[in-house]
Amino acid sequence: MTTSAPPLWPHCAHGADPAADSVGCRGIHVPGHTACLAHLADADRDAYLASLTAGASIDHRGTTFTSRLLNSLLRALRDPTTGHPRFGIAEFAGSTFESEAFFGEATFKDAVFAEATFKGDAFLGEATFERDAFFGEATFQHNTVFAEATFKGEAFFGEATFKLAGFGEATFERDAFFGEATFKDAVFAEATFKGDAFFGEATFKDAEFGEANFERDAFFREAIFEHNAVFGAATFERNAWFGSTIFKDDARFGETTFSGDAEFQSATFGGDAKFESATFVEADQFGPLMCAGRLVLSSATFGGPVTLSIAASRLECRRTRWSSTAEIRLRYATVDFAHAVFEYPLTIAAESEPFLLSDGRSLSEDLFPSAYDPGVRMASLRGVDAAHLVLADLDLWECLFTGTVHLDQLRLEGACTFNSAPSAVHWRRWPPVRFTERRVLAEEHHWRAGQPGSVPGWVLGTGRAGPLQLAPVYRALRKAFEDQKHEPGAADFYYGEMEMRRHADDIPRSERALLTAYWALSGYGLRASRALAWLGTAMFLTIVLLMAFGLAQETPKQTATGTVPAGGGKVTFEIDKDDPQNPTGDRFTGKRFEKALNVTFNSVVFRSSGQDLTTAGTYIEMTSRVAEPILLGLAVLAIRNRVKR
């Protein structure tokens, strides 16, 4: 028959079921006897317990305790002054507690519960461990309560297994080791860790560290949180190490304070990661990390220069405050930066390649399918002071700019793309509607889509800004592009500014009519094709009118008349010319077309043709000499605005 490994201490020979355990009971002998406390004769047990006093050291390793037996031991060690048990060195390694184990308010000099098994509830609330406490590899099968317990020495819970562990308001005055421990539910709310706290490679189903205080380093490297992880209002007075930690569900760090480094390199968040109102006092790096859901930094504060490297579905930084320079490098994310506050240069940039870790490896992006677009989309800059803001390689299609101040000082680097106007011809109305393709703000899309009779292609959204609010936004962006010598981009935003002015309710009708004419004739001096079309139309009309009414029937002949004085002398002649006659008969001949074309071309360049014109033709030429050069100039201006750099 196969035998189990022998125990680490002399075992009791009185096993209750030797067939089940070849070595019988594993309990260590009571001093002076050959049986453990559980199998000691009643008289001997009573004598042993009677010999104990408060503060005595005991050794009951491997012993199986029923509730009755444990209570008898606790009564024997009760301090008459306090009424609570007081242990010297308490050796319970490998012991089994069959039912409820109540050590509440007990005092231990040293406590050893390594490999102990608690089959019922374990109560150690308000217990005091004056020196070291060893619970390594212990198994707690039901509820475990260490609430308000005090660990004055080191606390070892490495590889322990908990169903529900309650350490609320517990105090760890020296180092606490929970490495590789397994928690189904863990509550460390308001616990205080005065030494280092080691939770590396621990596994939590649900974890509650709300308002916990870590006075020295806290190590959670490679820990696994299966469900919710709550660190709300926790305080990390030194460094917090969450490198390679896996949060499979939501993680909450709201109002948490990180006074030292906040190391989340290669951390993975399967749900949302919420850091609302968190404070990062000195953290210079945040990430690279990966978040499949939302990474929320709204109302958080960064006290020093920091670089954030984040691959996330969405990054929310509403009212986030940066007190020094910052660089935010992103992949996959949609960014909401509304009302963020910063007084120093801040850069938001898209990262084209996966982030590199400190060891040279690339950050794994397993949470994002290969078909996912790694590009970065800006959702809102409302309320931001953009004087120190740099955007690099971002998609600004849906970005809301209304309310942004100092937008004219915004710097756009790399390939920042804006939305565009729908360029197809729409035949639903007469005359047909066609919008020339240009850079357009998302808010103009939202406004036009919400207008009665809007054409397809404009996208309805949440922005409710109208022309009155959008005109200064376009004006500021135009200046920003001009300052960066990006004339085509500036031209698009000038067009948008003029469109918003034309549709605004705060301008007189006369000004609106003038802007409408400017738009119709040349697209505000930016649409060469429109100006040339009107020029061609004007020239064609001029030619037709001249052929019909403007050219004389025949070229008038000059005549000279004079009177010869009687007896001879000097003759004076008066040279005159007949008035041009209105045309009659066939007016549309090749010869008349050639003359009309000559007059028209000369009018375009503001020259007189020298042709004989009727009175109507004179007025036609005068009108042509004013209108057509203007249209030609508008066409030249539009071409210049498109090719200028």
XYZ file of C-alpha atoms in Angstrom:
645
model
C 0.000 0.000 0.000
C 1.296 3.450 -0.908
C 2.150 5.591 2.063
C 1.939 9.338 2.486
C 4.978 11.462 3.138
C 5.914 11.462 6.813
C 5.126 14.570 8.806
C 7.798 17.044 9.819
C 7.268 16.299 13.495
C 6.702 13.176 15.704
C 3.167 12.075 15.030
C 0.482 10.598 17.222
C -0.139 6.863 16.816
C -3.851 7.096 17.632
C -5.374 7.837 14.249
C -9.130 7.766 14.085
C -9.026 6.032 10.708
C -5.584 4.525 10.034
C -6.845 3.011 6.772
C -7.334 6.510 5.421
C -3.955 7.784 6.575
C -1.153 5.270 6.870
C 0.615 7.296 9.516
C -2.530 7.905 11.551
C -2.902 11.231 13.333
C -0.220 13.778 12.439
C -0.520 15.639 15.727
C 2.649 16.214 17.704
C 2.868 14.658 21.171
C 1.916 16.680 24.170
C 5.084 17.077 26.293
C 5.463 14.095 28.600
C 2.892 12.017 26.716
C 2.753 9.774 23.634
C -0.364 11.297 22.033
C -1.446 14.607 20.604
C -3.828 16.867 22.442
C -6.782 15.528 20.431
C -6.105 11.909 21.387
C -4.877 12.429 24.915
C -6.865 10.745 27.655
C -9.367 13.069 29.292
C -7.574 13.109 32.612
C -4.203 13.782 31.006
C -5.695 16.515 28.801
C -7.308 18.216 31.762
C -4.038 18.064 33.675
C -2.137 19.523 30.725
C -4.591 22.354 30.204
C -4.593 23.127 33.897
C -0.823 23.539 33.750
C -1.062 26.303 31.128
C -1.095 29.969 32.000
C -1.542 33.116 29.927
C 1.500 33.739 27.754
C 2.612 30.102 27.695
C 4.224 28.722 24.549
C 2.448 25.735 23.006
C 3.243 23.276 20.238
C 0.301 21.468 18.675
C 1.509 21.024 15.151
C -0.565 18.645 13.067
C -3.270 18.381 15.690
C -6.926 18.212 14.718
C -9.047 20.637 16.703
C -12.747 20.450 17.195
C -14.518 23.579 18.330
C -14.778 22.171 21.874
C -11.091 21.257 22.082
C -9.954 24.651 20.784
C -12.195 26.513 23.208
C -10.733 24.479 26.084
C -7.228 25.485 25.019
C -8.209 29.136 24.691
C -9.781 29.171 28.149
C -6.591 27.730 29.602
C -4.563 30.606 28.074
C -6.969 33.384 28.962
C -5.343 36.434 30.543
C -7.368 37.326 33.653
C -6.497 40.977 33.175
C -7.949 41.316 29.672
C -10.193 38.280 29.520
C -8.669 37.290 26.149
C -6.270 34.464 25.257
C -2.567 35.279 25.308
C -0.023 32.975 23.657
C 3.727 32.837 23.849
C 5.024 30.988 20.809
C 1.996 29.294 19.255
C 2.848 26.346 16.988
C -0.155 25.232 14.916
C 1.648 24.298 11.700
C -0.231 21.599 9.813
C -3.108 21.634 12.283
C -6.692 21.137 11.182
C -9.562 23.125 12.631
C -12.679 21.079 11.924
C -15.173 23.786 12.698
C -15.200 27.401 13.773
C -11.853 28.689 15.077
C -12.248 31.771 17.217
C -9.018 33.603 18.066
C -10.615 37.018 18.291
C -8.658 39.557 20.356
C -6.014 36.944 21.159
C -2.382 37.957 21.603
C 0.458 35.926 20.067
C 4.138 36.378 20.697
C 4.913 34.242 17.635
C 2.223 32.444 15.683
C 2.883 29.561 13.309
C -0.105 28.333 11.278
C 1.834 27.192 8.216
C -0.061 24.536 6.233
C -2.906 24.699 8.740
C -6.411 23.931 7.486
C -9.446 25.869 8.699
C -12.547 23.939 7.618
C -14.927 26.343 9.304
C -14.866 30.074 9.846
C -11.639 31.500 11.249
C -11.935 34.566 13.498
C -8.713 36.432 14.284
C -10.247 39.895 14.349
C -8.457 42.340 16.678
C -5.795 39.707 17.326
C -2.293 40.987 18.083
C 0.807 39.288 16.717
C 3.690 40.738 18.705
C 6.348 39.171 16.531
C 6.140 37.130 13.351
C 2.989 35.426 12.113
C 3.325 32.459 9.750
C 0.296 31.367 7.691
C 2.195 30.153 4.628
C 0.281 27.512 2.624
C -2.582 27.631 5.105
C -6.036 26.799 3.771
C -9.097 28.770 4.855
C -12.139 26.936 3.494
C -14.742 29.378 4.819
C -14.754 32.958 6.028
C -11.555 34.343 7.496
C -11.608 37.472 9.619
C -8.465 39.439 10.477
C -10.328 42.725 10.802
C -8.421 45.204 12.987
C -5.717 42.633 13.651
C -2.244 43.999 14.398
C 0.876 42.345 12.988
C 3.856 43.881 14.784
C 6.349 41.571 13.148
C 6.436 40.122 9.695
C 3.294 38.448 8.364
C 3.703 35.441 6.049
C 0.697 34.310 4.015
C 2.598 33.043 0.981
C 0.683 30.396 -1.017
C -2.190 30.513 1.450
C -5.678 29.812 0.109
C -8.662 31.910 1.180
C -12.339 31.643 0.399
C -13.189 35.018 1.924
C -10.392 36.922 3.648
C -11.324 39.954 5.673
C -8.344 42.116 6.641
C -10.304 45.325 6.987
C -8.494 47.895 9.153
C -5.731 45.391 9.899
C -2.291 46.873 10.627
C 0.930 45.353 9.309
C 3.780 47.142 11.082
C 6.489 45.299 9.169
C 6.592 43.399 5.891
C 3.540 41.421 4.782
C 4.005 38.482 2.397
C 1.036 37.243 0.364
C 3.011 36.036 -2.635
C 1.241 33.307 -4.654
C -1.693 33.348 -2.228
C -5.131 32.563 -3.652
C -8.190 34.605 -2.680
C -11.762 34.013 -3.715
C -12.777 37.239 -2.001
C -10.248 39.488 -0.283
C -11.105 42.548 1.765
C -8.213 44.765 2.855
C -10.297 47.916 3.145
C -8.591 50.506 5.378
C -5.752 48.107 6.137
C -2.394 49.699 6.955
C 0.874 48.267 5.632
C 3.778 49.958 7.418
C 6.352 47.659 5.853
C 6.598 46.310 2.339
C 3.528 44.472 1.087
C 4.174 41.485 -1.180
C 1.273 40.184 -3.264
C 3.340 39.056 -6.250
C 1.750 36.195 -8.212
C -1.216 36.141 -5.850
C -4.595 35.219 -7.347
C -7.762 37.108 -6.383
C -11.296 36.422 -7.473
C -12.601 39.663 -5.926
C -10.292 42.041 -4.079
C -11.127 45.066 -1.941
C -8.252 47.364 -0.942
C -10.351 50.502 -0.558
C -8.669 53.122 1.664
C -5.761 50.767 2.361
C -2.538 52.550 3.293
C 0.782 51.230 1.974
C 3.515 53.170 3.760
C 6.344 51.407 1.938
C 6.567 49.522 -1.354
C 3.600 47.454 -2.509
C 4.352 44.567 -4.867
C 1.544 43.142 -7.015
C 3.724 42.019 -9.910
C 2.199 39.152 -11.897
C -0.807 39.019 -9.575
C -4.087 37.916 -11.154
C -7.431 39.548 -10.364
C -10.161 37.299 -11.768
C -13.031 39.717 -11.161
C -13.310 43.160 -9.624
C -10.247 44.769 -8.063
C -11.008 47.773 -5.876
C -8.255 50.113 -4.653
C -10.473 53.166 -4.239
C -8.939 55.867 -2.010
C -5.934 53.651 -1.268
C -2.634 55.387 -0.480
C 0.728 54.212 -1.816
C 3.258 56.349 0.042
C 6.181 54.849 -1.829
C 6.275 52.718 -4.960
C 3.379 50.659 -6.287
C 4.486 47.763 -8.481
C 1.790 46.316 -10.734
C 4.076 45.164 -13.554
C 2.611 42.262 -15.587
C -0.438 42.198 -13.324
C -3.565 40.802 -14.978
C -6.945 42.388 -14.245
C -9.469 40.186 -16.032
C -12.419 42.394 -15.120
C -12.855 45.977 -13.940
C -10.185 47.607 -11.779
C -11.009 50.650 -9.652
C -8.309 53.023 -8.426
C -10.554 56.051 -7.912
C -9.086 58.670 -5.528
C -5.986 56.530 -5.046
C -2.760 58.368 -4.221
C 0.521 57.215 -5.755
C 3.298 59.155 -4.011
C 6.147 57.253 -5.678
C 6.382 55.292 -8.902
C 3.174 53.800 -10.261
C 4.614 50.925 -12.241
C 2.033 49.299 -14.527
C 4.415 48.112 -17.233
C 2.829 45.273 -19.204
C -0.257 45.309 -16.970
C -3.394 44.003 -18.666
C -6.946 45.171 -18.005
C -9.651 42.964 -19.509
C -12.425 45.393 -18.504
C -12.391 49.050 -17.478
C -9.505 50.593 -15.543
C -10.795 53.515 -13.520
C -8.391 56.039 -11.979
C -10.879 58.895 -11.456
C -9.495 61.579 -9.130
C -6.319 59.564 -8.575
C -3.156 61.490 -7.676
C 0.230 60.664 -9.203
C 2.687 62.750 -7.213
C 6.023 61.764 -8.756
C 5.264 59.019 -11.298
C 7.386 59.575 -14.408
C 6.063 56.538 -16.323
C 2.591 55.087 -16.614
C 2.617 51.950 -18.742
C 3.050 50.666 -21.345
C -0.174 48.874 -20.487
C -3.141 47.386 -22.299
C -6.827 47.957 -21.534
C -9.601 46.300 -23.517
C -12.219 48.671 -22.090
C -12.090 52.257 -20.871
C -9.057 53.693 -19.117
C -10.495 56.514 -17.036
C -8.149 59.241 -15.770
C -10.852 61.885 -15.382
C -10.078 64.426 -12.617
C -6.753 62.687 -11.932
C -3.687 64.799 -11.090
C -0.107 64.306 -12.321
C 2.386 66.249 -10.236
C 5.587 65.820 -12.259
C 6.816 65.160 -15.799
C 5.265 61.934 -17.014
C 5.007 59.715 -20.057
C 1.852 57.658 -20.498
C 2.012 54.699 -22.904
C -1.405 53.151 -23.344
C -3.116 50.720 -25.696
C -6.814 51.024 -24.857
C -10.218 51.104 -26.502
C -10.989 54.467 -24.922
C -9.073 56.967 -22.800
C -11.072 59.462 -20.753
C -9.194 62.464 -19.382
C -12.017 64.852 -18.512
C -10.764 67.556 -16.155
C -7.465 65.745 -15.703
C -4.730 68.063 -14.404
C -1.070 67.993 -15.433
C 1.238 70.152 -13.333
C 4.266 69.596 -15.530
C 5.183 68.460 -19.026
C 3.555 65.274 -20.262
C 3.602 62.996 -23.271
C 0.696 60.662 -23.974
C 1.467 57.953 -26.517
C -1.471 55.836 -27.586
C -2.699 52.968 -29.709
C -6.267 51.975 -30.595
C -7.798 54.601 -28.320
C -10.600 57.101 -28.664
C -9.607 60.040 -26.444
C -11.944 62.351 -24.537
C -9.870 65.307 -23.315
C -12.708 67.683 -22.415
C -11.790 70.379 -19.868
C -8.343 68.912 -19.169
C -5.979 71.395 -17.486
C -2.286 71.834 -18.226
C 0.070 74.811 -18.168
C 3.101 73.117 -19.705
C 3.674 71.468 -23.076
C 1.598 68.335 -23.499
C 1.741 66.001 -26.487
C -0.879 63.474 -27.540
C 0.495 61.182 -30.222
C -0.439 57.967 -31.975
C 2.161 55.207 -31.839
C 2.510 53.366 -35.132
C 4.203 50.262 -33.707
C 3.538 48.214 -30.519
C 5.124 49.667 -27.398
C 8.517 48.395 -26.327
C 9.037 47.228 -22.755
C 12.171 47.869 -20.706
C 13.589 44.467 -21.663
C 13.209 45.182 -25.381
C 10.126 43.004 -25.914
C 6.983 44.385 -27.523
C 3.880 44.827 -25.404
C 1.430 42.037 -26.147
C -1.809 43.245 -27.731
C -3.766 40.014 -27.463
C -6.901 41.834 -26.304
C -7.195 43.606 -29.656
C -8.080 41.563 -32.766
C -5.688 41.844 -35.679
C -8.373 43.637 -37.713
C -8.575 46.412 -35.098
C -7.393 49.827 -36.260
C -4.456 50.878 -34.046
C -5.037 54.512 -34.983
C -6.014 57.069 -32.331
C -9.204 59.126 -32.512
C -9.768 62.362 -30.596
C -13.352 62.704 -29.342
C -13.315 66.077 -27.580
C -11.104 69.041 -26.728
C -13.908 71.150 -25.299
C -12.831 73.500 -22.545
C -9.111 72.880 -23.083
C -6.541 75.675 -23.206
C -4.672 74.563 -26.324
C -1.792 77.036 -26.007
C 0.655 74.253 -25.062
C -1.025 71.317 -26.802
C 0.552 69.272 -29.596
C -1.443 66.641 -31.509
C 0.465 64.179 -33.666
C -0.940 61.665 -36.170
C -4.458 61.739 -34.731
C -7.841 61.167 -36.344
C -9.873 64.327 -35.651
C -12.971 63.290 -37.607
C -15.259 63.278 -34.567
C -13.380 65.755 -32.385
C -15.478 68.472 -30.725
C -13.630 71.801 -30.602
C -16.310 74.216 -29.406
C -15.219 75.882 -26.182
C -11.502 75.283 -26.718
C -9.472 78.414 -25.941
C -6.257 79.551 -27.637
C -7.112 77.159 -30.441
C -5.084 79.338 -32.795
C -1.943 78.174 -30.912
C -2.692 74.465 -31.300
C 0.104 72.550 -33.052
C -0.758 69.724 -35.416
C 2.099 67.416 -36.338
C 2.256 64.471 -38.714
C -0.896 63.169 -40.370
C -3.771 64.718 -38.426
C -6.950 64.137 -40.414
C -10.294 65.945 -40.252
C -13.761 65.002 -41.414
C -14.835 66.061 -44.898
C -17.965 67.361 -46.567
C -20.028 64.889 -48.629
C -18.961 65.496 -52.223
C -21.668 63.653 -54.171
C -24.343 65.515 -56.143
C -27.736 65.324 -54.451
C -30.753 65.531 -56.753
C -33.425 65.608 -54.080
C -33.722 69.382 -54.464
C -33.760 71.784 -57.364
C -31.333 73.039 -58.245
C -29.209 69.978 -57.345
C -26.938 70.334 -54.299
C -23.244 69.574 -54.389
C -20.786 70.253 -51.558
C -17.171 70.630 -52.553
C -14.922 68.278 -50.596
C -13.052 70.105 -47.832
C -11.911 69.678 -44.228
C -14.937 69.994 -41.987
C -15.387 69.945 -38.211
C -17.578 67.234 -36.714
C -19.807 69.926 -35.211
C -20.631 71.283 -38.671
C -21.654 67.762 -39.653
C -23.940 67.589 -36.625
C -25.441 71.011 -37.299
C -26.107 70.463 -41.010
C -27.544 66.981 -40.418
C -30.003 68.508 -37.971
C -31.287 71.130 -40.406
C -34.661 70.627 -42.159
C -34.199 69.124 -45.609
C -30.554 68.200 -45.010
C -28.970 66.074 -47.714
C -27.476 62.615 -47.100
C -23.842 62.468 -46.100
C -23.958 64.834 -43.152
C -23.707 62.885 -39.895
C -25.942 63.640 -36.916
C -24.111 63.597 -33.588
C -24.103 64.882 -30.040
C -22.615 68.294 -30.808
C -25.242 71.045 -30.782
C -23.085 74.040 -31.715
C -24.462 76.334 -34.407
C -22.835 78.691 -36.935
C -22.452 81.460 -34.360
C -20.267 79.202 -32.178
C -18.449 77.485 -35.031
C -17.267 80.601 -36.896
C -14.599 81.547 -34.284
C -13.504 77.903 -34.068
C -12.852 77.794 -37.808
C -11.117 81.181 -37.588
C -8.756 79.995 -34.856
C -7.899 76.772 -36.681
C -7.277 78.744 -39.861
C -4.731 80.869 -38.024
C -3.111 77.766 -36.531
C -2.655 76.317 -40.021
C -1.376 79.616 -41.390
C 1.220 79.855 -38.607
C 2.413 76.381 -39.584
C 2.599 77.378 -43.283
C -0.125 74.918 -44.236
C -2.017 77.132 -46.670
C -4.377 74.508 -48.198
C -5.526 73.518 -44.726
C -5.924 77.155 -43.771
C -7.983 77.680 -46.924
C -10.417 74.921 -45.939
C -10.951 76.442 -42.521
C -11.348 79.905 -44.047
C -14.096 78.423 -46.215
C -15.718 76.913 -43.114
C -15.483 80.237 -41.281
C -17.174 82.078 -44.155
C -19.889 79.419 -44.370
C -20.660 79.792 -40.689
C -20.713 83.577 -40.995
C -23.107 83.317 -43.933
C -25.494 81.116 -41.960
C -25.182 82.904 -38.605
C -28.154 84.822 -37.240
C -26.180 87.792 -35.964
C -25.318 89.482 -39.270
C -27.473 91.947 -41.291
C -29.265 90.772 -44.395
C -27.136 92.984 -46.595
C -23.946 91.358 -45.331
C -25.479 87.907 -45.718
C -26.440 88.772 -49.301
C -22.897 89.950 -50.012
C -21.423 86.750 -48.542
C -23.896 84.665 -50.532
C -22.808 86.358 -53.742
C -19.149 85.836 -52.817
C -19.870 82.150 -52.157
C -21.877 81.683 -55.340
C -19.348 83.380 -57.623
C -16.100 81.842 -56.376
C -16.583 79.840 -53.172
C -15.145 82.726 -51.131
C -12.224 83.041 -53.514
C -11.301 79.379 -53.055
C -13.119 77.589 -55.877
C -11.358 78.314 -59.168
C -13.721 76.100 -61.156
C -16.718 78.075 -59.943
C -15.128 81.431 -60.789
C -14.038 80.168 -64.222
C -17.524 78.804 -64.894
C -19.035 82.171 -64.108
C -16.360 83.870 -66.216
C -17.165 81.602 -69.143
C -20.862 82.257 -68.670
C -20.302 86.013 -68.526
C -18.132 85.944 -71.645
C -20.678 83.871 -73.534
C -23.478 86.211 -72.486
C -21.398 89.242 -73.480
C -20.734 87.786 -76.922
C -24.411 86.998 -77.458
C -25.549 90.440 -76.327
C -22.957 92.197 -78.437
C -23.907 90.209 -81.510
C -27.581 90.898 -80.868
C -27.521 94.533 -79.774
C -24.053 95.904 -79.315
C -22.266 95.828 -82.679
C -23.192 98.471 -85.249
C -24.862 97.416 -88.485
C -21.965 98.857 -90.495
C -18.850 100.728 -89.654
C -19.833 104.445 -89.795
C -18.034 106.418 -92.542
C -16.289 109.688 -91.843
C -17.374 112.782 -93.822
C -15.728 116.194 -94.200
C -17.715 119.375 -94.870
C -16.529 122.966 -95.301
C -17.258 126.374 -97.002
C -14.930 128.052 -99.546
C -14.843 131.833 -98.901
C -15.692 134.111 -101.836
C -12.589 135.238 -103.544
C -10.621 132.327 -102.156
C -8.811 131.978 -98.894
C -8.438 129.319 -96.153
C -10.927 126.471 -96.202
C -12.060 124.966 -92.924
C -13.352 121.350 -92.941
C -15.422 119.699 -90.226
C -14.902 115.911 -90.037
C -17.831 113.986 -88.634
C -18.927 110.409 -88.265
C -22.386 108.955 -88.375
C -23.790 107.404 -85.225
C -23.548 103.585 -85.240
C -26.804 102.086 -86.412
C -28.559 99.349 -84.566
C -28.224 96.068 -86.346
C -30.959 94.765 -88.587
C -31.276 91.555 -90.501
C -28.995 88.605 -89.681
C -27.117 89.515 -86.516
C -25.435 86.178 -85.759
C -22.840 85.908 -88.443
C -19.255 84.753 -88.303
C -17.941 88.242 -88.840
C -20.054 89.679 -86.034
C -19.002 86.780 -83.757
C -15.354 87.566 -84.380
C -15.906 91.227 -83.489
C -17.894 90.339 -80.354
C -15.204 87.853 -79.265
C -12.540 90.515 -79.682
C -14.507 92.981 -77.567
C -15.115 90.324 -74.891
C -11.495 89.197 -74.603
C -10.326 92.774 -74.308
C -12.885 93.370 -71.595
C -11.534 90.410 -69.573
C -8.128 92.084 -69.390
C -9.726 95.487 -68.837
C -8.893 96.922 -72.260
C -10.958 98.743 -74.840
C -11.452 96.907 -78.102
C -11.793 100.020 -80.277
C -14.855 98.532 -81.988
C -17.785 100.698 -83.044
C -20.600 99.851 -80.672
C -24.175 100.908 -80.340
C -25.315 102.675 -77.224
C -26.429 99.324 -75.784
C -23.110 97.798 -76.788
C -21.223 100.524 -74.967
C -23.014 99.671 -71.739
C -22.536 95.969 -72.329
C -18.800 96.508 -72.767
C -18.600 98.693 -69.660
C -20.311 96.017 -67.587
C -18.072 93.336 -69.033
C -14.919 95.325 -68.327
C -15.910 95.510 -64.637
C -17.323 92.034 -63.997
C -15.107 89.762 -66.036
C -11.710 90.908 -64.706
C -13.097 90.423 -61.180
C -14.110 86.848 -62.014
C -10.717 86.191 -63.574
C -9.016 87.581 -60.487
C -11.117 85.367 -58.221
C -10.125 82.312 -60.252
C -6.432 83.213 -60.044
C -6.771 83.827 -56.289
C -8.420 80.434 -55.780
C -5.650 78.651 -57.661
C -3.039 80.532 -55.666
C -4.657 79.511 -52.356
C -4.567 75.865 -53.364
C -0.952 75.676 -54.494
C 0.608 78.083 -51.998
C 2.841 76.552 -49.316
